[in-house]
mmCIF file with all atom_site columns, C-alpha atoms in Angstrom:
data_model
loop_
_atom_site.group_PDB
_atom_site.id
_atom_site.type_symbol
_atom_site.label_atom_id
_atom_site.label_alt_id
_atom_site.label_comp_id
_atom_site.label_asym_id
_atom_site.label_entity_id
_atom_site.label_seq_id
_atom_site.pdbx_PDB_ins_code
_atom_site.Cartn_x
_atom_site.Cartn_y
_atom_site.Cartn_z
_atom_site.occupancy
_atom_site.B_iso_or_equiv
_atom_site.pdbx_formal_charge
_atom_site.auth_seq_id
_atom_site.auth_comp_id
_atom_site.auth_asym_id
_atom_site.auth_atom_id
_atom_site.pdbx_PDB_model_num
ATOM 1   C CA . MET A 1 1   ? 139.024 109.580 17.178 1.00 53.00 ? 147 MET A CA 1
ATOM 2   C CA . SER A 1 2   ? 139.935 107.995 13.865 1.00 50.00 ? 148 SER A CA 1
ATOM 3   C CA . HIS A 1 3   ? 140.475 104.263 13.472 1.00 51.00 ? 149 HIS A CA 1
ATOM 4   C CA . ALA A 1 4   ? 143.928 104.982 11.960 1.00 51.00 ? 150 ALA A CA 1
ATOM 5   C CA . LEU A 1 5   ? 144.969 106.978 15.070 1.00 49.00 ? 151 LEU A CA 1
ATOM 6   C CA . LEU A 1 6   ? 143.716 104.209 17.367 1.00 47.00 ? 152 LEU A CA 1
ATOM 7   C CA . ALA A 1 7   ? 145.503 101.613 15.273 1.00 49.00 ? 153 ALA A CA 1
ATOM 8   C CA . GLY A 1 8   ? 148.740 103.582 15.530 1.00 53.00 ? 154 GLY A CA 1
ATOM 9   C CA . LEU A 1 9   ? 148.463 103.983 19.248 1.00 55.00 ? 155 LEU A CA 1
ATOM 10  C CA . ALA A 1 10  ? 147.584 100.306 19.834 1.00 54.00 ? 156 ALA A CA 1
ATOM 11  C CA . ARG A 1 11  ? 149.886 99.020  17.054 1.00 61.00 ? 157 ARG A CA 1
ATOM 12  C CA . THR A 1 12  ? 147.058 96.895  15.680 1.00 63.00 ? 158 THR A CA 1
ATOM 13  C CA . THR A 1 13  ? 144.106 97.329  13.352 1.00 70.00 ? 159 THR A CA 1
ATOM 14  C CA . GLU A 1 14  ? 141.930 94.867  15.337 1.00 80.00 ? 160 GLU A CA 1
ATOM 15  C CA . PRO A 1 15  ? 139.564 96.962  17.484 1.00 81.00 ? 161 PRO A CA 1
ATOM 16  C CA . ARG A 1 16  ? 139.130 94.246  20.118 1.00 88.00 ? 162 ARG A CA 1
ATOM 17  C CA . THR A 1 17  ? 142.901 94.002  20.548 1.00 88.00 ? 163 THR A CA 1
ATOM 18  C CA . MET A 1 18  ? 143.068 97.806  20.785 1.00 90.00 ? 164 MET A CA 1
ATOM 19  C CA . LEU A 1 19  ? 140.454 97.806  23.497 1.00 94.00 ? 165 LEU A CA 1
ATOM 20  C CA . ARG A 1 20  ? 142.177 95.084  25.490 1.00 94.00 ? 166 ARG A CA 1
ATOM 21  C CA . ARG A 1 21  ? 145.534 96.884  25.210 1.00 92.00 ? 167 ARG A CA 1
ATOM 22  C CA . PHE A 1 22  ? 144.087 100.244 26.316 1.00 94.00 ? 168 PHE A CA 1
ATOM 23  C CA . LEU A 1 23  ? 142.412 98.508  29.261 1.00 97.00 ? 169 LEU A CA 1
ATOM 24  C CA . ALA A 1 24  ? 145.628 96.664  30.153 1.00 96.00 ? 170 ALA A CA 1
ATOM 25  C CA . LEU A 1 25  ? 147.665 99.875  30.012 1.00 95.00 ? 171 LEU A CA 1
ATOM 26  C CA . ASP A 1 26  ? 145.079 101.593 32.199 1.00 97.00 ? 172 ASP A CA 1
ATOM 27  C CA . ALA A 1 27  ? 145.249 98.707  34.675 1.00 98.00 ? 173 ALA A CA 1
ATOM 28  C CA . VAL A 1 28  ? 149.073 98.798  34.897 1.00 96.00 ? 174 VAL A CA 1
ATOM 29  C CA . VAL A 1 29  ? 149.258 102.618 35.233 1.00 97.00 ? 175 VAL A CA 1
ATOM 30  C CA . THR A 1 30  ? 146.375 102.768 37.739 1.00 98.00 ? 176 THR A CA 1
ATOM 31  C CA . GLY A 1 31  ? 147.700 99.853  39.773 1.00 98.00 ? 177 GLY A CA 1
ATOM 32  C CA . ALA A 1 32  ? 151.197 101.328 39.913 1.00 98.00 ? 178 ALA A CA 1
ATOM 33  C CA . ASN A 1 33  ? 149.847 104.715 40.893 1.00 97.00 ? 179 ASN A CA 1
ATOM 34  C CA . GLY A 1 34  ? 147.662 103.163 43.579 1.00 98.00 ? 180 GLY A CA 1
ATOM 35  C CA . LEU A 1 35  ? 150.547 101.082 44.899 1.00 98.00 ? 181 LEU A CA 1
ATOM 36  C CA . ALA A 1 36  ? 152.714 104.175 45.114 1.00 98.00 ? 182 ALA A CA 1
ATOM 37  C CA . TYR A 1 37  ? 149.996 106.123 46.958 1.00 98.00 ? 183 TYR A CA 1
ATOM 38  C CA . ALA A 1 38  ? 149.416 103.174 49.382 1.00 98.00 ? 184 ALA A CA 1
ATOM 39  C CA . VAL A 1 39  ? 153.033 102.312 50.084 1.00 98.00 ? 185 VAL A CA 1
ATOM 40  C CA . ALA A 1 40  ? 154.495 105.843 50.090 1.00 98.00 ? 186 ALA A CA 1
ATOM 41  C CA . SER A 1 41  ? 151.544 107.952 51.247 1.00 98.00 ? 187 SER A CA 1
ATOM 42  C CA . GLY A 1 42  ? 153.685 109.810 53.787 1.00 98.00 ? 188 GLY A CA 1
ATOM 43  C CA . PRO A 1 43  ? 156.485 110.976 51.464 1.00 98.00 ? 189 PRO A CA 1
ATOM 44  C CA . LEU A 1 44  ? 154.026 111.579 48.589 1.00 98.00 ? 190 LEU A CA 1
ATOM 45  C CA . SER A 1 45  ? 151.833 113.586 50.948 1.00 98.00 ? 191 SER A CA 1
ATOM 46  C CA . ARG A 1 46  ? 154.746 115.911 51.619 1.00 97.00 ? 192 ARG A CA 1
ATOM 47  C CA . LEU A 1 47  ? 155.711 116.063 47.952 1.00 98.00 ? 193 LEU A CA 1
ATOM 48  C CA . LEU A 1 48  ? 152.223 116.695 46.621 1.00 98.00 ? 194 LEU A CA 1
ATOM 49  C CA . GLY A 1 49  ? 150.695 118.573 49.576 1.00 97.00 ? 195 GLY A CA 1
ATOM 50  C CA . VAL A 1 50  ? 147.785 116.108 49.838 1.00 97.00 ? 196 VAL A CA 1
ATOM 51  C CA . ASP A 1 51  ? 146.734 114.451 53.090 1.00 97.00 ? 197 ASP A CA 1
ATOM 52  C CA . ALA A 1 52  ? 148.521 111.147 53.693 1.00 98.00 ? 198 ALA A CA 1
ATOM 53  C CA . THR A 1 53  ? 145.327 109.393 54.837 1.00 97.00 ? 199 THR A CA 1
ATOM 54  C CA . LEU A 1 54  ? 143.550 110.482 51.669 1.00 97.00 ? 200 LEU A CA 1
ATOM 55  C CA . LEU A 1 55  ? 146.422 109.204 49.556 1.00 97.00 ? 201 LEU A CA 1
ATOM 56  C CA . LEU A 1 56  ? 146.441 105.871 51.424 1.00 98.00 ? 202 LEU A CA 1
ATOM 57  C CA . GLY A 1 57  ? 142.668 105.445 50.817 1.00 98.00 ? 203 GLY A CA 1
ATOM 58  C CA . LEU A 1 58  ? 142.992 106.456 47.199 1.00 98.00 ? 204 LEU A CA 1
ATOM 59  C CA . GLY A 1 59  ? 145.896 104.054 46.822 1.00 98.00 ? 205 GLY A CA 1
ATOM 60  C CA . VAL A 1 60  ? 143.962 101.063 48.133 1.00 98.00 ? 206 VAL A CA 1
ATOM 61  C CA . PHE A 1 61  ? 141.015 101.992 45.939 1.00 98.00 ? 207 PHE A CA 1
ATOM 62  C CA . LEU A 1 62  ? 143.197 102.410 42.845 1.00 98.00 ? 208 LEU A CA 1
ATOM 63  C CA . VAL A 1 63  ? 144.922 99.053  43.376 1.00 98.00 ? 209 VAL A CA 1
ATOM 64  C CA . LEU A 1 64  ? 141.514 97.344  43.558 1.00 98.00 ? 210 LEU A CA 1
ATOM 65  C CA . TYR A 1 65  ? 140.208 99.331  40.588 1.00 98.00 ? 211 TYR A CA 1
ATOM 66  C CA . GLY A 1 66  ? 143.313 98.610  38.562 1.00 98.00 ? 212 GLY A CA 1
ATOM 67  C CA . THR A 1 67  ? 142.838 94.910  39.322 1.00 98.00 ? 213 THR A CA 1
ATOM 68  C CA . ALA A 1 68  ? 139.255 95.068  38.100 1.00 98.00 ? 214 ALA A CA 1
ATOM 69  C CA . VAL A 1 69  ? 140.308 96.861  34.893 1.00 98.00 ? 215 VAL A CA 1
ATOM 70  C CA . GLY A 1 70  ? 143.038 94.257  34.403 1.00 98.00 ? 216 GLY A CA 1
ATOM 71  C CA . LEU A 1 71  ? 140.416 91.509  34.767 1.00 98.00 ? 217 LEU A CA 1
ATOM 72  C CA . ALA A 1 72  ? 138.336 93.178  32.036 1.00 97.00 ? 218 ALA A CA 1
ATOM 73  C CA . ALA A 1 73  ? 141.439 93.449  29.832 1.00 96.00 ? 219 ALA A CA 1
ATOM 74  C CA . SER A 1 74  ? 142.177 89.732  30.292 1.00 96.00 ? 220 SER A CA 1
ATOM 75  C CA . ARG A 1 75  ? 138.875 88.669  28.717 1.00 95.00 ? 221 ARG A CA 1
ATOM 76  C CA . PRO A 1 76  ? 139.022 87.682  25.029 1.00 93.00 ? 222 PRO A CA 1
ATOM 77  C CA . LEU A 1 77  ? 135.877 89.827  24.587 1.00 91.00 ? 223 LEU A CA 1
ATOM 78  C CA . PRO A 1 78  ? 135.627 92.486  27.309 1.00 93.00 ? 224 PRO A CA 1
ATOM 79  C CA . SER A 1 79  ? 132.028 93.105  28.341 1.00 93.00 ? 225 SER A CA 1
ATOM 80  C CA . ALA A 1 80  ? 130.671 96.262  26.766 1.00 94.00 ? 226 ALA A CA 1
ATOM 81  C CA . THR A 1 81  ? 128.926 97.048  30.059 1.00 96.00 ? 227 THR A CA 1
ATOM 82  C CA . ALA A 1 82  ? 132.138 96.643  32.010 1.00 97.00 ? 228 ALA A CA 1
ATOM 83  C CA . VAL A 1 83  ? 134.043 98.850  29.549 1.00 97.00 ? 229 VAL A CA 1
ATOM 84  C CA . LYS A 1 84  ? 131.309 101.530 29.772 1.00 97.00 ? 230 LYS A CA 1
ATOM 85  C CA . VAL A 1 85  ? 131.585 101.454 33.585 1.00 98.00 ? 231 VAL A CA 1
ATOM 86  C CA . ILE A 1 86  ? 135.374 101.779 33.332 1.00 98.00 ? 232 ILE A CA 1
ATOM 87  C CA . VAL A 1 87  ? 135.077 104.679 30.858 1.00 98.00 ? 233 VAL A CA 1
ATOM 88  C CA . ASP A 1 88  ? 132.541 106.423 33.106 1.00 98.00 ? 234 ASP A CA 1
ATOM 89  C CA . ALA A 1 89  ? 134.689 105.862 36.195 1.00 98.00 ? 235 ALA A CA 1
ATOM 90  C CA . ASN A 1 90  ? 137.749 107.244 34.446 1.00 98.00 ? 236 ASN A CA 1
ATOM 91  C CA . ALA A 1 91  ? 135.832 110.288 33.227 1.00 98.00 ? 237 ALA A CA 1
ATOM 92  C CA . LEU A 1 92  ? 134.446 110.862 36.720 1.00 98.00 ? 238 LEU A CA 1
ATOM 93  C CA . TRP A 1 93  ? 137.991 110.530 38.239 1.00 97.00 ? 239 TRP A CA 1
ATOM 94  C CA . ALA A 1 94  ? 139.304 113.122 35.814 1.00 98.00 ? 240 ALA A CA 1
ATOM 95  C CA . VAL A 1 95  ? 136.511 115.591 36.593 1.00 98.00 ? 241 VAL A CA 1
ATOM 96  C CA . LEU A 1 96  ? 136.706 115.061 40.344 1.00 97.00 ? 242 LEU A CA 1
ATOM 97  C CA . SER A 1 97  ? 140.482 115.524 40.299 1.00 96.00 ? 243 SER A CA 1
ATOM 98  C CA . VAL A 1 98  ? 140.069 118.980 38.763 1.00 96.00 ? 244 VAL A CA 1
ATOM 99  C CA . VAL A 1 99  ? 137.172 119.847 41.085 1.00 97.00 ? 245 VAL A CA 1
ATOM 100 C CA . ALA A 1 100 ? 139.194 118.747 44.135 1.00 96.00 ? 246 ALA A CA 1
ATOM 101 C CA . LEU A 1 101 ? 142.115 120.839 43.002 1.00 94.00 ? 247 LEU A CA 1
ATOM 102 C CA . ALA A 1 102 ? 139.934 123.903 42.542 1.00 94.00 ? 248 ALA A CA 1
ATOM 103 C CA . ALA A 1 103 ? 137.612 123.436 45.551 1.00 95.00 ? 249 ALA A CA 1
ATOM 104 C CA . TRP A 1 104 ? 139.478 122.018 48.548 1.00 91.00 ? 250 TRP A CA 1
ATOM 105 C CA . LEU A 1 105 ? 142.991 120.699 47.960 1.00 93.00 ? 251 LEU A CA 1
ATOM 106 C CA . GLU A 1 106 ? 145.922 122.997 48.706 1.00 94.00 ? 252 GLU A CA 1
ATOM 107 C CA . PRO A 1 107 ? 148.742 121.150 46.967 1.00 96.00 ? 253 PRO A CA 1
ATOM 108 C CA . THR A 1 108 ? 152.381 122.032 46.638 1.00 97.00 ? 254 THR A CA 1
ATOM 109 C CA . THR A 1 109 ? 153.727 123.116 43.264 1.00 97.00 ? 255 THR A CA 1
ATOM 110 C CA . ALA A 1 110 ? 154.420 119.439 42.474 1.00 98.00 ? 256 ALA A CA 1
ATOM 111 C CA . GLY A 1 111 ? 150.823 118.568 43.391 1.00 97.00 ? 257 GLY A CA 1
ATOM 112 C CA . THR A 1 112 ? 149.491 121.424 41.269 1.00 97.00 ? 258 THR A CA 1
ATOM 113 C CA . VAL A 1 113 ? 151.299 119.885 38.312 1.00 97.00 ? 259 VAL A CA 1
ATOM 114 C CA . TRP A 1 114 ? 150.622 116.225 39.169 1.00 97.00 ? 260 TRP A CA 1
ATOM 115 C CA . ILE A 1 115 ? 146.867 116.392 39.803 1.00 97.00 ? 261 ILE A CA 1
ATOM 116 C CA . PRO A 1 116 ? 145.896 117.840 36.381 1.00 97.00 ? 262 PRO A CA 1
ATOM 117 C CA . ALA A 1 117 ? 148.490 115.654 34.663 1.00 97.00 ? 263 ALA A CA 1
ATOM 118 C CA . GLN A 1 118 ? 146.985 112.466 36.080 1.00 96.00 ? 264 GLN A CA 1
ATOM 119 C CA . ALA A 1 119 ? 143.480 113.755 35.328 1.00 97.00 ? 265 ALA A CA 1
ATOM 120 C CA . VAL A 1 120 ? 144.442 114.282 31.651 1.00 97.00 ? 266 VAL A CA 1
ATOM 121 C CA . THR A 1 121 ? 145.982 110.777 31.566 1.00 97.00 ? 267 THR A CA 1
ATOM 122 C CA . VAL A 1 122 ? 142.871 109.163 32.991 1.00 97.00 ? 268 VAL A CA 1
ATOM 123 C CA . ALA A 1 123 ? 140.645 111.175 30.627 1.00 98.00 ? 269 ALA A CA 1
ATOM 124 C CA . ALA A 1 124 ? 142.794 109.971 27.713 1.00 96.00 ? 270 ALA A CA 1
ATOM 125 C CA . PHE A 1 125 ? 142.320 106.351 28.853 1.00 96.00 ? 271 PHE A CA 1
ATOM 126 C CA . ALA A 1 126 ? 138.562 106.942 28.871 1.00 97.00 ? 272 ALA A CA 1
ATOM 127 C CA . ALA A 1 127 ? 138.617 108.420 25.360 1.00 96.00 ? 273 ALA A CA 1
ATOM 128 C CA . LEU A 1 128 ? 140.824 105.650 23.972 1.00 94.00 ? 274 LEU A CA 1
ATOM 129 C CA . GLN A 1 129 ? 138.728 102.895 25.591 1.00 95.00 ? 275 GLN A CA 1
ATOM 130 C CA . TRP A 1 130 ? 135.462 104.401 24.424 1.00 95.00 ? 276 TRP A CA 1
ATOM 131 C CA . SER A 1 131 ? 136.721 104.870 20.859 1.00 91.00 ? 277 SER A CA 1
ATOM 132 C CA . ALA A 1 132 ? 138.069 101.305 20.740 1.00 91.00 ? 278 ALA A CA 1
ATOM 133 C CA . LEU A 1 133 ? 134.787 99.915  22.113 1.00 92.00 ? 279 LEU A CA 1
ATOM 134 C CA . ARG A 1 134 ? 132.809 101.797 19.458 1.00 90.00 ? 280 ARG A CA 1
ATOM 135 C CA . ALA A 1 135 ? 135.176 100.540 16.707 1.00 86.00 ? 281 ALA A CA 1
ATOM 136 C CA . ASP A 1 136 ? 134.805 96.980  18.008 1.00 74.00 ? 282 ASP A CA 1
ATOM 137 C CA . ARG A 1 137 ? 131.023 97.194  18.022 1.00 74.00 ? 283 ARG A CA 1
ATOM 138 C CA . ARG A 1 138 ? 130.866 98.282  14.323 1.00 66.00 ? 284 ARG A CA 1
#
């Protein structure tokens, strides 16, 4: 990913600021998604065709994970190790979402659209964060 593209997306040419913004955006989106899963697991279960208990558990996990990502984003210099763990976790989430869709979930049409869409979003966060980390380390 080019530095110019990253700069355009982050609206800054400072790699560290880009990284912190991409982490913060991830934290907000992940936390909101987790909160929705936790608070509305029943209605979302019916909408997506995914077990309500699974959504509740994922929701709690995502709220905690989003908080951890937000903590990393709040640091003036996010730890490279922490960012690498976040990138790896995001990549793993994206892959497992697709595997779950193919292997055991039986979602509704809405779920069949939502699951890959959120996987692509999470994969994009991983790519943006990794690229910004690499740019900052140069």
